[in-house]
Coordinates of C-alpha atoms in Angstrom, one line a residue:
X7 CA -16.1 51.9 4.4
X8 CA -13.2 48.6 5.5
X9 CA -10.9 50.3 7.9
X10 CA -7.4 49.5 7.0
X11 CA -4.9 48.0 10.1
X12 CA -1.8 49.4 9.6
X13 CA 2.0 47.0 10.2
X14 CA 2.5 49.0 13.6
X15 CA -1.0 48.0 14.8
X16 CA -0.2 45.0 14.1
X17 CA 2.6 44.3 16.2
X18 CA 0.9 46.4 19.0
X19 CA -1.5 42.6 19.0
X20 CA -4.6 44.7 18.2
X21 CA -5.5 42.2 16.8
X22 CA -4.1 38.6 16.3
X23 CA -5.5 35.6 13.9
X24 CA -8.3 33.8 15.6
X25 CA -10.6 36.2 15.2
X26 CA -10.7 38.7 17.2
X27 CA -11.1 41.7 16.6
X28 CA -10.1 45.0 18.2
X29 CA -13.1 47.6 17.1
X30 CA -15.5 44.5 17.7
X31 CA -14.1 43.8 21.1
X32 CA -15.1 40.6 20.4
X33 CA -14.7 37.6 17.5
X34 CA -16.4 37.8 14.9
X35 CA -17.1 35.5 12.0
X36 CA -13.5 36.6 8.9
X37 CA -13.5 35.9 5.4
X38 CA -10.2 35.2 4.4
X39 CA -10.1 36.9 0.9
X40 CA -7.8 34.6 -1.2
X41 CA -7.0 36.6 -4.4
X42 CA -5.1 39.4 -1.7
X43 CA -4.5 37.4 1.2
X44 CA -6.7 39.8 3.9
X45 CA -8.3 38.0 6.8
X46 CA -11.2 40.6 6.6
X47 CA -14.0 40.4 9.9
X48 CA -17.6 40.0 8.5
X49 CA -19.3 42.3 11.5
X50 CA -17.0 46.1 10.7
X51 CA -15.0 45.6 7.2
X52 CA -11.1 45.5 9.6
X53 CA -8.1 43.9 7.9
X54 CA -7.6 41.3 11.1
X55 CA -4.6 40.6 9.0
X56 CA -3.2 40.8 5.1
X57 CA -0.5 39.4 2.7
X58 CA -1.7 35.9 4.3
X59 CA 0.2 32.8 2.7
X60 CA -2.1 29.9 1.7
X61 CA -0.7 26.4 2.0
X62 CA -3.5 24.4 -0.4
X63 CA -3.3 23.5 -4.0
X64 CA -3.0 26.3 -6.8
X65 CA -5.1 24.2 -9.1
X66 CA -6.7 20.9 -9.9
X67 CA -5.7 18.3 -11.1
X68 CA -8.5 15.5 -12.7
X69 CA -8.1 11.6 -13.6
X70 CA -9.9 12.9 -17.2
X71 CA -7.8 15.5 -18.1
X72 CA -4.7 14.7 -20.7
X73 CA -2.4 13.7 -18.0
X74 CA 0.2 14.9 -20.8
X75 CA -0.7 18.4 -19.3
X76 CA 0.1 18.5 -16.1
X77 CA 0.0 22.0 -13.9
X78 CA 2.2 21.3 -10.7
X79 CA 5.0 22.7 -10.8
X80 CA 7.0 20.7 -8.1
X81 CA 8.0 17.5 -9.1
X82 CA 8.3 14.2 -7.1
X83 CA 10.4 13.8 -3.4
X84 CA 13.7 14.0 -2.9
X85 CA 14.4 10.0 -3.7
X86 CA 18.2 9.1 -2.3
X87 CA 18.6 5.9 -4.2
X88 CA 18.9 8.4 -7.7
X89 CA 22.1 10.0 -8.0
X90 CA 20.4 13.4 -9.5
X91 CA 17.6 12.6 -6.4
X92 CA 15.5 12.5 -9.6
X93 CA 15.8 15.9 -9.5
X94 CA 15.7 17.2 -12.9
X95 CA 14.7 19.2 -15.7
X96 CA 11.3 18.9 -18.1
X97 CA 11.3 22.1 -21.3
X98 CA 8.2 21.9 -22.7
X99 CA 7.3 22.2 -26.3
X100 CA 5.6 25.1 -27.6
X101 CA 5.0 25.0 -32.4
X102 CA 4.1 28.3 -32.1
X103 CA 7.5 29.4 -31.1
X104 CA 10.1 28.2 -33.5
X105 CA 12.7 28.6 -30.3
X106 CA 11.6 26.8 -28.0
X107 CA 11.6 23.4 -30.9
X108 CA 15.1 23.2 -31.0
X109 CA 15.0 23.9 -26.6
X110 CA 13.7 20.2 -26.9
X111 CA 15.4 19.2 -29.0
X112 CA 18.7 19.4 -27.8
X113 CA 16.5 18.5 -24.2
X114 CA 16.1 15.1 -25.4
X115 CA 19.8 14.1 -26.8
X116 CA 21.5 14.8 -23.4
X117 CA 20.9 10.8 -21.8
X118 CA 20.0 10.7 -18.1
X119 CA 21.2 8.2 -16.8
X120 CA 18.0 7.4 -14.0
X121 CA 15.6 7.4 -16.7
X122 CA 15.4 4.3 -16.6
X123 CA 15.2 3.8 -12.3
X124 CA 12.7 6.4 -12.5
X125 CA 10.5 4.8 -14.6
X126 CA 11.4 1.6 -12.6
X127 CA 10.0 3.3 -9.2
X128 CA 7.3 4.8 -10.1
X129 CA 5.7 1.2 -11.2
X130 CA 7.0 0.0 -7.8
X131 CA 4.5 2.5 -6.3
X132 CA 1.9 1.9 -8.6
X133 CA 2.1 -1.9 -7.7
X134 CA 2.8 -1.8 -4.4
X135 CA 0.1 1.0 -3.8
X136 CA -2.8 -1.7 -5.3
X137 CA -2.0 -4.6 -3.3
X138 CA -2.1 -1.8 -0.1
X139 CA 1.2 -2.2 0.3
X140 CA 3.3 0.2 3.1
X141 CA 6.0 2.7 2.2
X142 CA 8.6 0.2 3.7
X143 CA 7.9 -2.7 2.0
X144 CA 7.9 0.0 -1.0
X145 CA 11.2 1.3 -0.6
X146 CA 12.8 -2.5 0.2
X147 CA 11.8 -3.2 -3.4
X148 CA 13.3 -0.4 -4.6
X149 CA 16.7 -0.5 -3.0
X150 CA 16.7 -4.8 -4.9
X151 CA 16.7 -3.8 -8.1
X152 CA 18.5 -0.5 -7.5
X153 CA 21.3 -3.3 -6.5
X154 CA 20.5 -5.5 -9.3
X155 CA 20.6 -2.3 -11.9
X156 CA 24.2 -1.8 -11.0
X157 CA 24.5 -5.5 -11.4
X158 CA 23.0 -5.3 -15.0
X159 CA 21.0 -8.0 -14.1
X160 CA 18.3 -6.6 -15.5
X161 CA 19.4 -5.9 -19.3
X162 CA 17.6 -8.2 -22.0
X163 CA 15.4 -9.7 -19.6
X164 CA 11.9 -9.2 -18.4
X165 CA 11.4 -6.1 -16.3
X166 CA 8.3 -6.4 -15.6
X167 CA 9.1 -9.5 -14.1
X168 CA 12.3 -8.4 -12.0
X169 CA 10.2 -5.6 -10.4
X170 CA 7.6 -7.8 -9.6
X171 CA 10.4 -10.6 -8.3
X172 CA 11.6 -7.8 -6.2
X173 CA 8.1 -6.7 -4.4
X174 CA 7.5 -10.0 -3.5
X175 CA 11.4 -10.7 -1.9
X176 CA 10.7 -7.9 0.0
X177 CA 7.7 -8.5 1.7
X178 CA 8.9 -11.4 2.8
X179 CA 11.8 -10.1 4.4
X180 CA 9.6 -7.7 5.7
X181 CA 7.7 -10.0 8.0
X182 CA 4.3 -9.5 5.2
X183 CA 4.8 -12.4 2.8
X184 CA 2.1 -12.4 -0.6
X185 CA 1.3 -15.1 -2.5
X186 CA 2.8 -15.3 -5.6
X187 CA -0.7 -15.0 -8.0
X188 CA -1.3 -11.5 -5.2
X189 CA 2.1 -10.2 -6.8
X190 CA 1.1 -11.8 -10.6
X191 CA -2.7 -9.8 -10.7
X192 CA -0.4 -6.5 -10.5
X193 CA 2.6 -7.5 -12.9
X194 CA 1.6 -5.9 -15.9
X195 CA 1.2 -9.1 -17.8
X196 CA 4.4 -11.4 -16.1
X197 CA 3.0 -14.8 -14.9
X198 CA 3.7 -16.9 -11.9
X199 CA 6.2 -18.3 -13.7
X200 CA 8.6 -15.5 -14.9
X201 CA 7.9 -13.8 -12.0
X202 CA 9.7 -16.5 -9.7
X203 CA 12.2 -17.6 -11.7
X204 CA 13.4 -14.4 -11.2
X205 CA 12.9 -14.5 -7.7
X206 CA 15.5 -17.8 -7.4
X207 CA 18.0 -15.2 -9.5
X208 CA 17.3 -13.1 -7.6
X209 CA 18.4 -14.7 -4.2
X210 CA 21.3 -15.4 -6.0
X211 CA 22.5 -12.6 -7.3
X212 CA 22.0 -10.7 -4.5
X213 CA 22.4 -13.1 -2.0
X214 CA 19.0 -12.3 -0.1
X215 CA 17.5 -15.0 3.2
X216 CA 14.3 -15.1 2.2
X217 CA 12.3 -17.7 3.8
X218 CA 9.6 -19.9 2.2
X219 CA 6.0 -18.1 3.0
X220 CA 4.8 -20.1 5.8
X221 CA 0.9 -20.2 5.3
X222 CA 0.6 -18.7 9.0
X223 CA 1.5 -14.9 8.3
X224 CA -1.0 -15.3 5.2
X225 CA -3.9 -17.1 8.4
X226 CA -4.1 -13.8 10.1
X227 CA -4.8 -11.6 6.9
X228 CA -7.2 -13.7 5.7
X229 CA -9.1 -14.8 8.8
X230 CA -9.3 -10.8 8.3
X231 CA -10.6 -10.4 4.9
X232 CA -14.5 -12.8 6.5
X233 CA -14.6 -10.0 9.7
X234 CA -13.2 -13.6 12.0
X235 CA -12.7 -12.1 15.9
X236 CA -8.9 -11.7 17.2
X237 CA -10.4 -14.4 19.8
X238 CA -11.6 -17.0 16.1
X239 CA -7.3 -16.4 14.8
X240 CA -5.7 -16.8 17.5
X241 CA -7.0 -21.1 17.5
X242 CA -6.5 -20.6 14.0
X243 CA -2.7 -19.9 14.4
X244 CA -2.4 -22.6 17.2
X245 CA -4.2 -24.9 14.7
X246 CA -2.0 -24.4 11.8
X247 CA 0.7 -24.9 14.1
X248 CA -0.2 -28.2 15.9
X249 CA -2.0 -29.6 12.1
X250 CA 1.6 -30.0 11.2
X251 CA 1.7 -33.0 14.1
X252 CA -0.7 -35.0 12.3
X253 CA 0.0 -37.2 8.6
X254 CA -2.7 -35.0 6.2
X255 CA -0.6 -34.4 2.9
X256 CA -2.6 -31.3 1.3
X257 CA -1.1 -27.8 0.5
X258 CA -0.8 -25.7 3.4
X259 CA -3.5 -23.0 1.8
X260 CA -5.7 -26.0 1.6
X261 CA -5.0 -26.9 5.5
X262 CA -5.5 -22.9 6.6
X263 CA -9.0 -23.0 4.4
X264 CA -10.6 -26.1 6.1
X265 CA -8.9 -25.1 10.1
X266 CA -10.6 -21.1 8.7
X267 CA -14.1 -23.2 8.3
X268 CA -13.7 -25.7 11.5
X269 CA -12.8 -22.9 13.7
X270 CA -15.7 -20.0 11.7
X271 CA -18.2 -23.5 12.4
X272 CA -17.2 -23.4 16.4
X273 CA -17.2 -19.3 17.0
X274 CA -19.0 -17.8 19.2
X275 CA -19.8 -15.2 16.9
X276 CA -22.6 -15.5 14.5
X277 CA -22.7 -13.3 12.0
X278 CA -18.8 -15.3 11.9
X279 CA -21.4 -19.0 13.0
X280 CA -22.7 -17.7 9.3
X281 CA -19.6 -18.0 7.0
X282 CA -19.9 -21.0 4.1
X283 CA -17.8 -22.9 3.0
X284 CA -17.8 -21.0 -0.8
X285 CA -17.2 -17.9 1.8
X286 CA -13.8 -19.2 3.5
X287 CA -11.9 -20.5 0.5
X288 CA -12.3 -17.7 -1.2
X289 CA -10.6 -15.9 1.7
X290 CA -8.0 -18.7 1.7
X291 CA -7.9 -18.1 -2.4
X292 CA -8.8 -22.2 -2.8
X293 CA -11.4 -24.1 -4.1
X294 CA -13.6 -25.5 -2.7
X295 CA -13.6 -28.7 -3.9
X296 CA -9.6 -28.3 -2.5
X297 CA -10.9 -27.0 0.9
X298 CA -13.6 -30.3 1.5
X299 CA -10.8 -33.1 1.5
X300 CA -8.1 -30.6 3.0
X301 CA -11.7 -31.1 5.4
X302 CA -12.4 -34.5 5.2
X303 CA -8.5 -35.0 6.2
X304 CA -8.2 -33.2 9.0
X305 CA -11.2 -34.1 10.8
X306 CA -10.7 -37.1 12.7
X307 CA -8.1 -35.0 14.5
X308 CA -10.1 -32.1 16.2
X309 CA -9.6 -33.6 19.2
X310 CA -6.1 -33.3 18.8
X311 CA -5.2 -30.5 16.5
X312 CA -8.5 -27.5 18.5
X313 CA -7.5 -25.9 21.4
X314 CA -9.1 -27.2 24.9
X315 CA -9.2 -23.1 25.7
X316 CA -11.1 -22.4 22.5
X317 CA -13.7 -25.3 22.4
X318 CA -14.4 -28.2 25.3
X319 CA -14.5 -31.3 23.6
X320 CA -18.8 -32.1 23.2
X321 CA -18.7 -29.5 21.9
X322 CA -17.0 -30.6 18.7
X323 CA -20.5 -32.3 17.8
X324 CA -21.3 -29.1 16.1
X325 CA -18.8 -29.4 13.4
X326 CA -20.8 -30.5 10.6
X327 CA -19.2 -34.1 8.7
X328 CA -16.7 -34.3 6.2

């Protein structure tokens, strides 16, 4: 027969939430009854704690379920960029009741000034998630879009291109740049040309002083994609900086791919040395033929651009001929 624990006994400290049973005089296994909120000793049946609060979700939502039937009874977190902080009211429509059909129609007639911003912020969040961007970049992109919307810039223009441009500028200002091609992949159909045009317009209207994307900022991310060590990444960055002193008229990304391929051949890591030209070109997002041409132009200057601390001069013979 289960014994109940009176509140005065609990206040006296006869049992605690660590599973110590005052009747068994020992720590025992406990069972939590979620319906009643009781924590029960499995040895003697004593209720160690009653009316416990369960902070986990009371529902489960699956991807294959109808997205319109969201069991959540709370909204998103308060957003300072919205006037009402997303504290809106949604009225469900129950066709079986006549009164519940009238209220949603009246509710839709009320204009919500933040509705378009709320939809845009959700889209920006999905874009940032697909690119695995940090929260600081996502919030800064929302700020740029809010400023553009306050100046009536978004009216009559492609909103997807504007949001992608805001995300591009936010990445640059936070020091974690992404290429236009990467941004266009998550821009819901907006082309690189449209995003670039909106980016230039936003820079003038918002007076954003964004710097040009430096290939050195992309080098660490590209090297990480193929598993290069920190020492190899440092050599790639230093070689890129020295390559600016030689006359090689190639695009920055093709030079990055060629430098990565050189350092991979000279690396002490066997897995890095096994990388092929195709692997390096794919990580740098350039064609294999373009990497070959840049490699051919850089090869005569390898003794000048590759740092001496990384490899000895006589070991440069390991590099394959272009």
